[in-house]
Short mmCIF file of C-alpha atoms in Angstrom, two decimals:
data_model
loop_
_atom_site.label_atom_id
_atom_site.label_comp_id
_atom_site.label_asym_id
_atom_site.label_seq_id
_atom_site.Cartn_x
_atom_site.Cartn_y
_atom_site.Cartn_z
CA MET A 1 90.94 145.51 52.66
CA ASP A 2 87.92 143.46 53.12
CA PRO A 3 86.15 144.40 56.53
CA THR A 4 85.02 141.33 57.63
CA LYS A 5 88.65 140.30 57.89
CA LEU A 6 88.45 142.89 60.81
CA ILE A 7 85.90 141.66 62.50
CA SER A 8 86.77 137.57 62.34
CA GLU A 9 90.71 137.73 62.94
CA PRO A 10 89.61 138.34 66.87
CA VAL A 11 87.37 136.07 66.99
CA GLU A 12 89.48 133.10 65.59
CA THR A 13 92.15 134.55 67.92
CA LYS A 14 91.26 133.66 70.83
CA LYS A 15 89.88 129.78 69.57
CA TRP A 16 92.99 129.55 68.80
CA GLU A 17 93.97 131.08 72.67
CA LYS A 18 91.58 128.72 73.74
CA ARG A 19 92.64 125.41 71.53
CA VAL A 20 96.48 126.67 73.34
CA GLY A 21 95.22 126.65 76.71
CA SER A 22 92.90 123.70 77.16
CA ALA A 23 95.89 121.48 75.19
CA ALA A 24 98.56 123.13 78.67
CA ALA A 25 95.89 122.32 80.89
CA ALA A 26 95.64 119.12 80.23
CA PRO A 27 97.48 116.63 82.01
CA SER A 28 99.92 114.40 80.52
CA TYR A 29 101.24 112.39 83.42
CA GLU A 30 104.70 112.00 82.59
CA LEU A 31 107.52 110.07 84.60
CA VAL A 32 109.11 112.26 86.80
CA SER A 33 112.38 112.30 88.42
CA PHE A 34 113.07 110.91 93.03
CA LYS A 35 113.73 114.82 93.08
CA GLU A 36 110.40 116.08 91.93
CA LEU A 37 107.58 113.77 93.91
CA PRO A 38 106.57 114.68 96.88
CA GLU A 39 107.62 114.13 100.14
CA TYR A 40 105.50 110.57 101.54
CA MET A 41 107.08 109.39 98.25
CA LYS A 42 110.38 109.65 98.22
CA ASP A 43 111.58 105.71 100.04
CA ASN A 44 114.29 105.16 98.29
CA GLU A 45 116.77 107.50 96.74
CA PHE A 46 118.69 104.90 94.89
CA ILE A 47 116.25 105.45 92.07
CA LEU A 48 115.98 108.31 90.36
CA ASN A 49 113.65 108.08 88.17
CA TYR A 50 110.28 106.99 85.96
CA TYR A 51 108.37 107.50 89.22
CA ARG A 52 104.68 107.95 89.01
CA VAL A 53 102.15 110.66 91.19
CA ASN A 54 99.46 112.03 91.25
CA TRP A 55 98.02 109.74 88.51
CA PRO A 56 93.87 109.15 88.41
CA LEU A 57 93.12 105.82 89.84
CA LYS A 58 92.32 104.95 85.87
CA GLU A 59 95.68 105.87 84.36
CA ALA A 60 96.86 104.20 87.48
CA PHE A 61 95.43 100.93 86.22
CA PHE A 62 96.40 100.79 83.15
CA SER A 63 100.10 102.21 83.97
CA LEU A 64 100.22 98.07 84.49
CA PHE A 65 101.25 98.25 80.80
CA ARG A 66 103.72 100.53 81.13
CA TRP A 67 107.11 100.51 82.14
CA HIS A 68 107.68 102.31 84.92
CA ASN A 69 110.20 101.65 88.42
CA GLU A 70 106.67 100.10 89.35
CA THR A 71 106.94 97.82 86.57
CA LEU A 72 108.06 94.53 87.96
CA ASN A 73 107.14 94.94 91.23
CA VAL A 74 103.60 94.95 90.27
CA TRP A 75 104.06 92.33 87.62
CA THR A 76 105.80 89.55 90.23
CA HIS A 77 103.77 90.24 93.03
CA LEU A 78 100.13 89.38 89.92
CA LEU A 79 101.68 86.25 88.85
CA GLY A 80 102.21 84.99 91.82
CA PHE A 81 98.62 85.62 92.66
CA VAL A 82 97.96 83.75 89.71
CA LEU A 83 99.93 80.74 90.69
CA PHE A 84 99.20 79.92 93.52
CA LEU A 85 95.11 80.96 92.40
CA GLY A 86 95.92 78.30 89.68
CA LEU A 87 97.59 75.77 92.55
CA THR A 88 94.36 76.10 95.31
CA LEU A 89 92.15 75.72 91.80
CA ALA A 90 94.21 72.07 91.25
CA ASN A 91 94.58 71.18 94.46
CA LEU A 92 90.26 72.18 94.96
CA ILE A 93 89.38 69.72 92.24
CA GLU A 94 91.32 66.91 94.23
CA VAL A 95 88.86 67.50 96.99
CA PRO A 96 86.39 64.16 96.30
CA GLN A 97 83.57 66.16 97.01
CA VAL A 98 84.30 69.44 94.30
CA SER A 99 86.08 67.01 91.83
CA GLY A 100 82.66 65.18 92.30
CA LEU A 101 80.31 68.25 92.48
CA ILE A 102 82.03 69.39 89.30
CA ALA A 103 81.82 66.96 87.48
CA PHE A 104 78.34 66.36 87.63
CA PHE A 105 78.34 70.28 86.50
CA THR A 106 80.70 69.23 83.58
CA ARG A 107 78.25 66.71 82.27
CA SER A 108 74.95 68.43 83.15
CA PHE A 109 76.09 71.86 80.60
CA PRO A 110 74.42 70.51 76.46
CA MET A 111 77.08 71.25 74.86
CA SER A 112 74.18 70.79 71.25
CA GLY A 113 70.68 72.07 70.61
CA ASP A 114 70.21 67.91 69.70
CA ILE A 115 69.86 67.05 74.05
CA ASN A 116 67.64 64.85 74.39
CA VAL A 117 65.35 62.90 77.51
CA SER A 118 68.19 59.99 76.75
CA GLN A 119 70.80 61.92 77.62
CA ASP A 120 68.71 64.15 80.68
CA LEU A 121 68.79 59.77 81.65
CA PHE A 122 73.19 60.07 81.59
CA VAL A 123 73.62 62.73 83.48
CA VAL A 124 71.23 61.51 86.72
CA SER A 125 72.08 58.48 86.58
CA GLU A 126 75.82 59.51 86.58
CA LEU A 127 74.84 61.50 89.71
CA GLN A 128 73.72 58.86 91.51
CA ARG A 129 76.90 57.34 90.73
CA THR A 130 79.17 59.36 91.82
CA THR A 131 77.37 59.83 94.85
CA THR A 132 77.43 56.85 95.48
CA ASN A 133 80.74 56.53 94.15
CA LEU A 134 81.16 58.73 96.61
CA ILE A 135 79.40 57.47 99.33
CA ASP A 136 81.08 54.37 99.64
CA LEU A 137 84.66 55.53 99.42
CA MET A 138 83.56 56.95 102.91
CA SER A 139 82.10 54.40 104.93
CA GLU A 140 84.76 51.57 103.89
CA SER A 141 88.00 53.87 103.85
CA ASP A 142 89.00 52.67 108.07
CA VAL A 143 91.93 56.23 107.85
CA THR A 144 89.98 58.70 108.68
CA PRO A 145 90.13 61.44 106.04
CA VAL A 146 92.71 64.36 106.01
CA THR A 147 91.34 67.70 107.10
CA ARG A 148 92.60 70.08 104.23
CA TRP A 149 91.71 73.27 105.43
CA PRO A 150 94.95 74.49 107.15
CA PHE A 151 96.53 73.63 103.46
CA PHE A 152 93.68 76.85 102.16
CA VAL A 153 94.12 78.63 105.15
CA PHE A 154 98.01 79.30 103.66
CA LEU A 155 97.12 79.07 100.50
CA ALA A 156 93.84 81.54 100.59
CA GLY A 157 96.64 84.27 103.23
CA SER A 158 99.91 83.84 99.97
CA MET A 159 97.13 84.61 97.73
CA PHE A 160 95.93 87.21 99.97
CA CYS A 161 99.25 88.65 100.86
CA LEU A 162 99.90 88.54 96.80
CA LEU A 163 97.54 89.91 95.49
CA SER A 164 97.72 93.12 98.13
CA SER A 165 101.24 93.57 97.26
CA SER A 166 100.16 94.30 93.22
CA ILE A 167 97.65 95.84 94.25
CA CYS A 168 99.47 98.63 96.11
CA HIS A 169 102.35 98.29 94.06
CA LEU A 170 99.71 99.70 91.12
CA PHE A 171 97.40 103.13 92.32
CA SER A 172 99.60 104.15 95.28
CA CYS A 173 100.86 107.03 93.37
CA HIS A 174 96.88 107.88 93.06
CA SER A 175 97.24 110.31 96.39
CA HIS A 176 98.82 110.78 100.28
CA HIS A 177 96.15 108.85 101.88
CA LEU A 178 95.51 105.71 99.27
CA SER A 179 99.26 105.68 99.00
CA LEU A 180 99.12 105.01 103.20
CA SER A 181 96.24 103.04 103.38
CA LEU A 182 98.12 100.46 100.09
CA LEU A 183 100.35 101.00 102.20
CA ARG A 184 99.17 99.21 105.32
CA LEU A 185 96.99 96.68 103.71
CA ASP A 186 100.21 95.34 102.18
CA PHE A 187 102.06 94.96 105.18
CA THR A 188 98.74 93.16 106.35
CA GLY A 189 98.83 91.77 103.71
CA ILE A 190 102.18 90.65 104.67
CA THR A 191 102.07 89.53 108.00
CA THR A 192 98.50 87.40 107.14
CA MET A 193 100.69 85.17 104.82
CA ILE A 194 103.51 84.51 107.78
CA ILE A 195 100.20 83.71 110.41
CA THR A 196 98.47 81.21 108.02
CA SER A 197 102.42 79.49 106.64
CA PHE A 198 102.29 77.93 110.56
CA PHE A 199 99.32 76.36 110.11
CA PRO A 200 100.21 73.51 107.79
CA PRO A 201 103.26 71.94 109.43
CA VAL A 202 101.49 73.30 113.30
CA TYR A 203 98.43 71.44 112.55
CA TYR A 204 99.28 68.27 111.21
CA VAL A 205 102.51 67.54 113.07
CA PHE A 206 100.94 67.95 116.37
CA GLN A 207 97.53 66.85 115.19
CA CYS A 208 97.70 64.15 118.10
CA ASP A 209 97.71 66.65 120.64
CA PRO A 210 95.69 68.95 120.05
CA LYS A 211 97.21 71.40 123.46
CA TRP A 212 100.29 72.49 120.96
CA GLN A 213 98.05 73.07 118.23
CA PHE A 214 96.82 75.60 120.30
CA ILE A 215 99.91 77.12 122.03
CA TYR A 216 101.59 77.79 118.93
CA LEU A 217 98.97 78.73 116.32
CA GLY A 218 96.95 80.66 119.26
CA GLY A 219 101.04 82.44 119.65
CA ILE A 220 101.58 83.36 116.33
CA THR A 221 97.96 84.60 115.69
CA VAL A 222 98.39 87.02 118.93
CA LEU A 223 101.71 87.58 117.44
CA GLY A 224 99.96 88.71 114.53
CA MET A 225 97.89 90.75 115.66
CA PHE A 226 99.90 92.88 116.87
CA THR A 227 101.92 93.70 114.07
CA ILE A 228 99.08 94.26 112.08
CA ILE A 229 97.96 96.80 115.06
CA THR A 230 101.24 98.94 115.11
CA MET A 231 101.58 98.33 111.62
CA LEU A 232 98.08 101.16 111.33
CA SER A 233 99.65 103.43 112.64
CA PRO A 234 100.43 106.05 109.69
CA ALA A 235 103.97 107.33 112.06
CA LEU A 236 104.66 103.84 111.51
CA SER A 237 103.80 103.83 107.88
CA THR A 238 106.80 106.40 107.30
CA LYS A 239 110.53 105.38 106.18
CA LYS A 240 111.51 106.24 109.08
CA PHE A 241 110.98 103.31 110.65
CA ARG A 242 111.86 100.26 107.86
CA GLY A 243 114.15 98.50 110.37
CA PHE A 244 111.02 98.30 112.92
CA ARG A 245 109.12 96.91 110.40
CA ALA A 246 111.37 94.91 109.59
CA LEU A 247 112.39 93.27 112.70
CA LEU A 248 108.54 92.79 113.31
CA PHE A 249 107.74 90.58 109.87
CA SER A 250 111.07 88.99 111.74
CA SER A 251 110.41 88.19 114.80
CA MET A 252 107.57 86.45 113.65
CA ALA A 253 109.34 84.55 111.42
CA LEU A 254 111.24 83.77 114.47
CA PHE A 255 108.82 82.62 116.79
CA GLY A 256 108.63 79.13 114.05
CA ILE A 257 111.80 78.27 115.41
CA ILE A 258 110.61 77.14 118.70
CA PRO A 259 107.15 75.22 116.82
CA GLY A 260 110.35 74.14 114.86
CA PHE A 261 112.63 72.15 116.93
CA HIS A 262 109.69 70.46 118.47
CA ALA A 263 108.04 69.05 115.39
CA ALA A 264 112.18 68.19 114.70
CA ILE A 265 112.13 66.15 118.15
CA VAL A 266 108.39 64.31 117.81
CA ASN A 267 109.00 63.28 114.32
CA TRP A 268 112.73 62.43 114.46
CA SER A 269 111.52 58.86 113.25
CA ASN A 270 109.98 60.46 110.08
CA PRO A 271 111.17 59.28 107.63
CA ARG A 272 109.63 62.21 104.80
CA ARG A 273 111.80 64.46 107.56
CA ASN A 274 114.00 65.42 105.53
CA VAL A 275 111.89 66.49 103.35
CA THR A 276 110.02 68.39 104.80
CA LEU A 277 113.48 69.89 106.74
CA ALA A 278 115.21 71.16 103.05
CA TYR A 279 110.90 72.47 102.77
CA GLU A 280 110.67 74.71 105.33
CA SER A 281 114.77 75.79 105.20
CA ALA A 282 114.74 76.74 101.91
CA MET A 283 111.88 78.93 102.61
CA ALA A 284 113.90 80.50 105.40
CA MET A 285 116.98 81.69 103.41
CA PHE A 286 114.87 82.90 100.96
CA TYR A 287 113.05 85.30 102.83
CA MET A 288 116.09 85.47 105.21
CA MET A 289 117.32 86.38 101.29
CA GLY A 290 114.68 89.15 100.84
CA THR A 291 113.98 90.62 103.89
CA LEU A 292 118.01 91.84 103.93
CA PHE A 293 117.30 93.00 100.60
CA TYR A 294 114.47 95.19 101.83
CA VAL A 295 116.09 96.82 104.14
CA SER A 296 120.14 97.11 102.98
CA ARG A 297 118.48 98.36 99.18
CA VAL A 298 121.58 96.56 97.59
CA PRO A 299 122.04 96.69 94.36
CA GLU A 300 120.66 100.72 93.93
CA ARG A 301 123.01 101.09 96.10
CA PHE A 302 126.05 101.22 94.97
CA LYS A 303 124.86 102.49 91.58
CA PRO A 304 121.78 104.74 91.92
CA GLY A 305 120.22 104.57 88.71
CA TRP A 306 121.49 102.05 86.90
CA PHE A 307 117.99 99.80 88.27
CA ASP A 308 115.86 101.77 88.01
CA LEU A 309 113.48 100.75 85.89
CA ALA A 310 115.20 96.48 86.65
CA GLY A 311 117.52 94.60 89.36
CA HIS A 312 116.06 96.98 92.06
CA SER A 313 116.30 95.63 95.32
CA HIS A 314 112.65 95.30 95.87
CA GLN A 315 111.67 93.76 92.73
CA ILE A 316 113.96 90.89 93.88
CA PHE A 317 112.27 91.00 97.59
CA HIS A 318 109.44 89.64 95.55
CA VAL A 319 109.85 86.79 93.97
CA LEU A 320 112.43 86.02 96.30
CA VAL A 321 109.13 86.22 98.71
CA VAL A 322 107.07 83.99 96.02
CA MET A 323 110.23 81.04 96.05
CA GLY A 324 109.49 81.09 99.36
CA ALA A 325 105.86 80.76 99.23
CA LEU A 326 106.49 77.97 97.11
CA ALA A 327 108.67 76.00 99.06
CA HIS A 328 107.08 76.03 102.38
CA TYR A 329 103.53 75.17 99.52
CA GLY A 330 106.39 72.32 98.64
CA ALA A 331 106.68 71.34 102.65
CA SER A 332 102.62 71.09 103.19
CA LEU A 333 102.30 68.95 100.25
CA VAL A 334 104.60 66.72 101.49
CA PHE A 335 103.01 66.66 105.79
CA LEU A 336 99.31 66.51 103.32
CA ASP A 337 100.47 63.06 102.24
CA TRP A 338 102.45 61.93 105.10
CA ARG A 339 98.47 62.58 107.21
CA HIS A 340 97.01 60.22 105.11
CA GLY A 341 98.17 57.27 106.19
CA HIS A 342 99.42 58.38 109.42
CA SER A 343 96.58 59.72 111.44
CA CYS A 344 96.16 59.39 115.24
#
């Protein structure tokens, strides 16, 4: 027998055991079932599989491109955020001051290395012409320019809600502490979206009566702040208070009935009244249906396990939220267009 084998064999065995041991200790980041979840993640007992648990932030981020039971929850609101970001940019370009600034910068960038003095003079003359046109437009117009900040407040609130929701669903699998923090961020986003949704209709309908602007916008803001403060309580972020959270959000939405009726009376003779009412009614219907799906957990309640990846209640809730926001966006455009020709 070769004596060298007697020496090398234990060494090779130790190396093999070390490799096996290290491979066994390496995390696999596999999806698990509802029964394997820690208690804080057991939110919906009708979704049985495809959960992520204790994933590092890097793995959680790249799970954006994997199939699990949160994939469509993330993407429905992430695509909604991109959609509203595009709408915001499109509306910003329509603002004369912004469009003039964009035109200046786009003309200022050289398209090749052959820029000469005549082209520089052309850029300067174009800037002067654009500035002159804007000044003439503002001075010659007899109609006061429409204040657009309430419209952009609504768009900003919608984007914050949709983005915070996507972040929550993507990274809440990391740890218990981060999950609670992201849930509060998600609830804050929902509340912010509801508050900011009031700004365009209330501001533009009662533009000639600032008293009612202050009462209604102040009222919904105070109610929203109370909701946010309440949601910061760790106990109220648990599944036990799901119904209570839905009640708070619903009460904020129902607050809109009062200014809604008031606005209908004030603008009863407005020829665009029926259009705005149709948009706002659609928004209310989408939000109410979304709340019902959120609370009832239909359809997975009737077929547990069938809708783990696609079609469960929270995904439907997300789609209805985006549709409701789009309906309100349509109503806000009508309000803006109406105010362009009807100042106080």
